XYZ file of C-alpha atoms in Angstrom:
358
model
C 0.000 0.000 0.000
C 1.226 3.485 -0.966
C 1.943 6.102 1.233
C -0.768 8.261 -0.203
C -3.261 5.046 -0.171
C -2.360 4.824 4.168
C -3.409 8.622 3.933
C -6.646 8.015 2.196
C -7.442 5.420 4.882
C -6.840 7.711 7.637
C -8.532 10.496 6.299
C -11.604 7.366 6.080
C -10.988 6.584 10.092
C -10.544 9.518 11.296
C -12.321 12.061 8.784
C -9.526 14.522 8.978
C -5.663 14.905 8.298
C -3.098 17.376 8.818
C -2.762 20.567 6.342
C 0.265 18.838 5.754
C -0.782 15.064 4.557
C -3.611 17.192 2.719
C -1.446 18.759 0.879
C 1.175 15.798 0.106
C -2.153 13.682 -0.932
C -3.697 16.452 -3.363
C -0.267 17.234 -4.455
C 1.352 13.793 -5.334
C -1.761 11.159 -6.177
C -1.503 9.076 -9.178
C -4.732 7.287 -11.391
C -4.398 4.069 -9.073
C -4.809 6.516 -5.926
C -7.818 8.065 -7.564
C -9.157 4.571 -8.193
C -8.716 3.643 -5.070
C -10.443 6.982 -3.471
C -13.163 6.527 -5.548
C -13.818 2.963 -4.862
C -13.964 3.783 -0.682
C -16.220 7.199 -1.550
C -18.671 4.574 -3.816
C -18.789 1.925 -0.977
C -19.427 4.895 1.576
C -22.166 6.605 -0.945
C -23.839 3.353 -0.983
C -23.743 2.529 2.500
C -25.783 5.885 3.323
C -27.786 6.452 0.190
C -27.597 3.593 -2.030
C -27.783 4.219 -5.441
C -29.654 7.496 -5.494
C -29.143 10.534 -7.088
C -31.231 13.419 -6.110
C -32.417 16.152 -8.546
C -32.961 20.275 -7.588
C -34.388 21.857 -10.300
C -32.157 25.082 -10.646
C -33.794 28.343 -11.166
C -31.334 31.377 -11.783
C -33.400 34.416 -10.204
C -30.915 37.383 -11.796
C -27.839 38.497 -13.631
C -27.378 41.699 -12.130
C -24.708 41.095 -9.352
C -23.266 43.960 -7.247
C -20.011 41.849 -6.882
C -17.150 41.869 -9.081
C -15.822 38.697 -8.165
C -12.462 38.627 -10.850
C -13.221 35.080 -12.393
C -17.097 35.576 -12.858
C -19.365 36.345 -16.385
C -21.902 38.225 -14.410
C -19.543 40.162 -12.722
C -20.871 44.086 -11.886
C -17.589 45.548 -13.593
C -19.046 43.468 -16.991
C -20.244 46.079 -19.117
C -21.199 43.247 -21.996
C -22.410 40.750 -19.700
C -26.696 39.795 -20.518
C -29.030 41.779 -17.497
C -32.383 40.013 -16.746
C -34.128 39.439 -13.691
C -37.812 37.192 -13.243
C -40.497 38.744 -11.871
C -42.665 36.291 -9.334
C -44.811 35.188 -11.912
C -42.181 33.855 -13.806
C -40.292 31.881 -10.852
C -43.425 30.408 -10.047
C -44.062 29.064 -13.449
C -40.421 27.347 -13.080
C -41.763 25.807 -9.966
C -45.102 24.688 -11.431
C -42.893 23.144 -14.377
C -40.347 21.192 -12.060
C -42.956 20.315 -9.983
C -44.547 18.548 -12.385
C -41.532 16.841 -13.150
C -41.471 15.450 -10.185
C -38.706 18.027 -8.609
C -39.222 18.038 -4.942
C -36.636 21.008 -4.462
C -36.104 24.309 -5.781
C -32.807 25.729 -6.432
C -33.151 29.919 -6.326
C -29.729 31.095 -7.705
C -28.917 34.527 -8.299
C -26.057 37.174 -8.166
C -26.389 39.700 -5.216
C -29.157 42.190 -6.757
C -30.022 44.391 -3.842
C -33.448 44.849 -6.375
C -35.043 41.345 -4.411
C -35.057 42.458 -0.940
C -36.339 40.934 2.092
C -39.737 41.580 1.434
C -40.080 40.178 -1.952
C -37.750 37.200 -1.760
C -40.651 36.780 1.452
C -43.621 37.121 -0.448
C -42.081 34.297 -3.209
C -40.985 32.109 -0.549
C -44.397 32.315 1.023
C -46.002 31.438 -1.960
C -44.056 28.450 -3.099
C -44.269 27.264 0.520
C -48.440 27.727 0.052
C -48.131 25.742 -3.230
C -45.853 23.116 -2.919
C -45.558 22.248 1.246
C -44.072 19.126 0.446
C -40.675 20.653 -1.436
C -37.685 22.091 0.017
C -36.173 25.647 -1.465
C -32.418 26.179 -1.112
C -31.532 30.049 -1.668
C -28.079 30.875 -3.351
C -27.970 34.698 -3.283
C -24.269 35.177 -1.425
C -23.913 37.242 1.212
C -26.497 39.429 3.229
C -26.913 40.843 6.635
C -27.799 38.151 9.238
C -31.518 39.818 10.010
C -32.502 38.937 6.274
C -31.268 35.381 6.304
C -33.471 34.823 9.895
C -36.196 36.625 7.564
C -35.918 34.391 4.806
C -35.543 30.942 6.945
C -38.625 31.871 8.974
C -40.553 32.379 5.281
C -39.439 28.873 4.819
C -36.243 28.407 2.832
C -34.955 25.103 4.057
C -31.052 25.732 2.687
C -29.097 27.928 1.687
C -25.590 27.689 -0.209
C -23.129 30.179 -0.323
C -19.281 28.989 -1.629
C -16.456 29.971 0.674
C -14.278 29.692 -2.646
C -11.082 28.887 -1.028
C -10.042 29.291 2.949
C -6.860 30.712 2.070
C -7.027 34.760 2.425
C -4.292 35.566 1.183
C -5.666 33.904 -2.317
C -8.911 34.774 -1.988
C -7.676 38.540 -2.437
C -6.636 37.702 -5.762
C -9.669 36.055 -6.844
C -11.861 39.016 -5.597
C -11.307 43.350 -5.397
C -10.827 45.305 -2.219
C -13.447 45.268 -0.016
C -14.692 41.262 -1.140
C -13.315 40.190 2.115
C -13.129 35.893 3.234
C -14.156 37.496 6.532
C -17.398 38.109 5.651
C -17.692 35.209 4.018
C -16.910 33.038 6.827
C -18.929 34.711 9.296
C -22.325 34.405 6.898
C -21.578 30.695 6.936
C -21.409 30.695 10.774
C -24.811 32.943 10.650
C -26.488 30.911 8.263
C -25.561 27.925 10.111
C -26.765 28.864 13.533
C -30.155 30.429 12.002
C -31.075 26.650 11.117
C -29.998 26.205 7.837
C -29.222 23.015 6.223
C -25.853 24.393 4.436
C -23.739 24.178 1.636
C -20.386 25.632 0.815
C -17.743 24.774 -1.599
C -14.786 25.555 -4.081
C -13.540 26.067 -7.683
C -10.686 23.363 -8.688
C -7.838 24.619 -10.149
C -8.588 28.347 -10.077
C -5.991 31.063 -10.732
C -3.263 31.130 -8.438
C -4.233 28.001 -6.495
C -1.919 25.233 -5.299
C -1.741 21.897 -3.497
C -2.166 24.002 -0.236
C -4.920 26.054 -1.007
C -6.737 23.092 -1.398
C -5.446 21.485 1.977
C -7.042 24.188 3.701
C -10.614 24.173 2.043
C -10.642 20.561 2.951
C -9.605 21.340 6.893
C -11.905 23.837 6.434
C -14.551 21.579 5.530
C -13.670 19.154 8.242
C -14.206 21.831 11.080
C -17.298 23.152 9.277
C -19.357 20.051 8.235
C -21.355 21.511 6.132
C -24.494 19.204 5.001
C -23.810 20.213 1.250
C -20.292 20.494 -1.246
C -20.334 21.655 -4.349
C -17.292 21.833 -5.613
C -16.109 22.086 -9.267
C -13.271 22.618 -12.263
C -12.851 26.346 -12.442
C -13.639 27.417 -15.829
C -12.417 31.037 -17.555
C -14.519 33.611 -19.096
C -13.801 35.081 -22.077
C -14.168 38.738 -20.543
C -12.058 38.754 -17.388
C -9.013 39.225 -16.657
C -8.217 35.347 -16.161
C -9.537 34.286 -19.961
C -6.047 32.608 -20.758
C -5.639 30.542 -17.362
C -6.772 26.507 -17.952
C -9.916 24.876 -17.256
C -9.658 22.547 -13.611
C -8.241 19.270 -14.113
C -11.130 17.008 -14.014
C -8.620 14.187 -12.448
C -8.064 16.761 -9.846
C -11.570 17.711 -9.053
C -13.041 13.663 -9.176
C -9.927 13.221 -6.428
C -11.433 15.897 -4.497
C -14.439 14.923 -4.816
C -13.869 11.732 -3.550
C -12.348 13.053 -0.765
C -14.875 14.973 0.702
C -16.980 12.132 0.426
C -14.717 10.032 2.683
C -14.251 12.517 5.118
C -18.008 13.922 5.309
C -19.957 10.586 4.591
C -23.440 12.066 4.847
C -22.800 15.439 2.613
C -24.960 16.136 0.012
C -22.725 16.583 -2.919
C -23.822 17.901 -6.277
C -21.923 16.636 -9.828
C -21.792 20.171 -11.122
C -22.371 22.052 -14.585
C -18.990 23.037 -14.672
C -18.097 19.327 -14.324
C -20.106 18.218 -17.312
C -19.175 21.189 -19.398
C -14.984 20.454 -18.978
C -15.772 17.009 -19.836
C -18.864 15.248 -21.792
C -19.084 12.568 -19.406
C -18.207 14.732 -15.938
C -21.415 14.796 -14.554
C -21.430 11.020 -14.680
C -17.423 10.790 -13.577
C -18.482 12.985 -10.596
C -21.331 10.469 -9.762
C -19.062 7.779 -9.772
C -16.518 9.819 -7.032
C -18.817 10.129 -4.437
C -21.700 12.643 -5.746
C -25.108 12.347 -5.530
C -26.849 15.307 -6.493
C -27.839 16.945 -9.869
C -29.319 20.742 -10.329
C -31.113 20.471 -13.726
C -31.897 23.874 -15.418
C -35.545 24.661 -14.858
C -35.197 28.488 -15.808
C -37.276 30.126 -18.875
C -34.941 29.087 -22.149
C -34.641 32.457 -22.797
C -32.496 33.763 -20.004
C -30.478 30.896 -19.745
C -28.011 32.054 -22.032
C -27.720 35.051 -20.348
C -26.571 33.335 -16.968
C -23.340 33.000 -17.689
C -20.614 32.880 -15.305
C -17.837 30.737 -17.144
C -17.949 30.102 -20.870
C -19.724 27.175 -22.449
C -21.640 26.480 -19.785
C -23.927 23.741 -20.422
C -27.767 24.054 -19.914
C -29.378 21.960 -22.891
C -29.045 17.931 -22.865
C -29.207 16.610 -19.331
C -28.221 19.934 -17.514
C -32.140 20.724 -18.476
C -35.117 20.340 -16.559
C -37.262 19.058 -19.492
C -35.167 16.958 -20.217
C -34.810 14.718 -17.477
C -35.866 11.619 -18.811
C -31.934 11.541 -20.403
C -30.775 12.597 -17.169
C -32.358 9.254 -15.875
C -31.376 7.442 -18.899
C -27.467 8.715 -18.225
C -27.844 7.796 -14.389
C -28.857 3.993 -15.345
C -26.306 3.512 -17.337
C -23.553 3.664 -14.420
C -25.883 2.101 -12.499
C -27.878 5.227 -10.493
C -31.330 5.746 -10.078
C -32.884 9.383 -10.093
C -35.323 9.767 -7.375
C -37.817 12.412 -6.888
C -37.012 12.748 -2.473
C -36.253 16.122 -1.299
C -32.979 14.708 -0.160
C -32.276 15.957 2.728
C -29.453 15.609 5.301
C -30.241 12.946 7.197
C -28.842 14.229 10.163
C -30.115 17.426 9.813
C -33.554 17.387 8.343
C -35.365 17.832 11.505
C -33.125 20.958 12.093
C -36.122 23.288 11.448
C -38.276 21.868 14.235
C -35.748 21.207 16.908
C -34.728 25.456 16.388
C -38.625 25.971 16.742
C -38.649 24.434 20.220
């Protein structure tokens, strides 16, 4: 057994190592360590969940962001990026849709547009809550002040993810401008989590300026966190910012991490991304086989889909879309997965809502 193989199997026992054997692992693992990674994230996966695969049907809220996050299409320094924003009526035809679909959870995505406040992002929660009692909502509107996310769990969002991009401040400063700080970052994952939240966080793979220990410390991160959901992904440029001529994440790289976090959080939701399947044909299906066991089809109105674009080529026909999820099952049964309609939540932390009521 290799070095980095004993590693894996203490990161299995003990669902944690070192910054240091984190980075050695991440830095130095060959195919036969992914293999073997993968297989111990599968057997885990199965011994929790089985062979499901969850679906959220994604609905992307707005383009207008007030961030300028370096790396990202819909940036607010973007003067050629696409502006749209759905009005209620529109967001609850989505729902309607994936409902009918079977989705039993609703993705609302969105850059931070200070034009849905409190009182709207209310009323819509209230509605789909009135509608569709039986379905979880997950928000994914980044950072706001702790008295709106209290307002917007006790209107009945279930989830809420918000991507700490990488633990390491003194790259997150290059992947953001002044006054993006990791602080705040950090300390709306602590709010969000105390509110009640079932929450997800996560990282890019392979973005600018990242290296072997970077990653080390999103997974310790993640260790002391324990988030309920991952989503983690290849980073992928855009042609309009300033990193268009870095690579595309390895996809080797981001199935080992993926695997990973699997082994060291066994009961994490974890999502095979879009930016998975659009670096590789078959990603979403590789990421499945690492450990993952979530998919976010598209269930936003064809037309604006184009316009939400934070990397380029980023997929949203074939099986990244809602209407089309009878390939998304056909796909899943071919590697042996079975798409269920559950809300999926984290078994250890679905009850969280009542047990913060008491």
């Amino acid at each position: 057994m290799t070095r980095n193989e004993m590693l894996i199997r203490k990161l299995s026992r003990d669902k944690v190592l070192s910054l240091e054997e984190f980075s050695t692992l991440i830095e130095s693992f060959t195919p036969e360590e992914l293999s073997f990674a993968q297989f111990l994230a599968g057997d885990i996966r199965e011994e929790i969940y089985g062979n499901k695969v969850y679906i959220r049907g994604l609905i992307e809220l707005s383009s207008y962001c007030s961030c300028d996050c370096l790396y990202c299409g819909i940036r607010r320094g973007n003067p050629n990026a696409k502006r749209y924003r759905l009005n209620m009526d529109e967001v609850l035809e989505c729902c309607e849709k994936g409902h009918q679909l079977g989705f039993r959870t609703f993705v609302m995505q969105g850059g931070e547009d200070a034009f849905y406040d409190d009182e709207k992002l209310v009323e819509i929660l209230s509605v789909i809550k009135s509608r569709y009692p039986e379905c979880a909502v997950t928000l994914s509107l980044g950072e706001r002040p702790e008295k709106s996310y209290r307002r917007l769990y006790e209107a009945g969002a279930d989830r809420y993810l918000l991507r700490h991009e990488t633990a390491d401040e003194e790259h997150y400063r290059k992947l953001h401008p002044k006054g993006e700080e990791l602080s705040g970052r950090m300390e709306s994952l602590r709010q969000l989590k105390e509110i009640g939240f079932q929450v997800g966080t996560g990282f890019m793979v392979g973005s600018p300026y990242q290296d072997s220990l970077c990653l080390a410390k999103d997974m310790v991160f993640l260790s002391e966190f324990k988030p309920e959901m991952v989503g983690i992904g290849p980073f992928v440029p855009h042609h309009e910012s300033i990193f268009r001529d870095f690579e595309s994440g390895s996809v080797e790289l981001t199935l080992f991490m993926l695997s990973l976090i699997r082994i060291m959080l066994p009961y994490a939701l974890i999502p095979a991304t879009t930016s998975l399947g659009t670096v590789d044909g078959e990603g979403r299906e590789k990421g499945i086989c690492s450990g993952a066991n979530v998919v976010m089809p598209n269930l936003s109105p064809l037309a604006v889909r184009k316009k939400y674009m934070l990397y380029d080529n980023k997929a949203y026909t074939g099986t990244e879309a809602a209407e089309s999820l009878s390939l998304l099952r056909a796909s899943m049964e071919r590697i042996g997965f079975e798409v269920v309609t559950d809300r999926g939540d984290h078994p250890l932390n679905e009850n969280r809502r009542m047990s913060n009521a008491k």
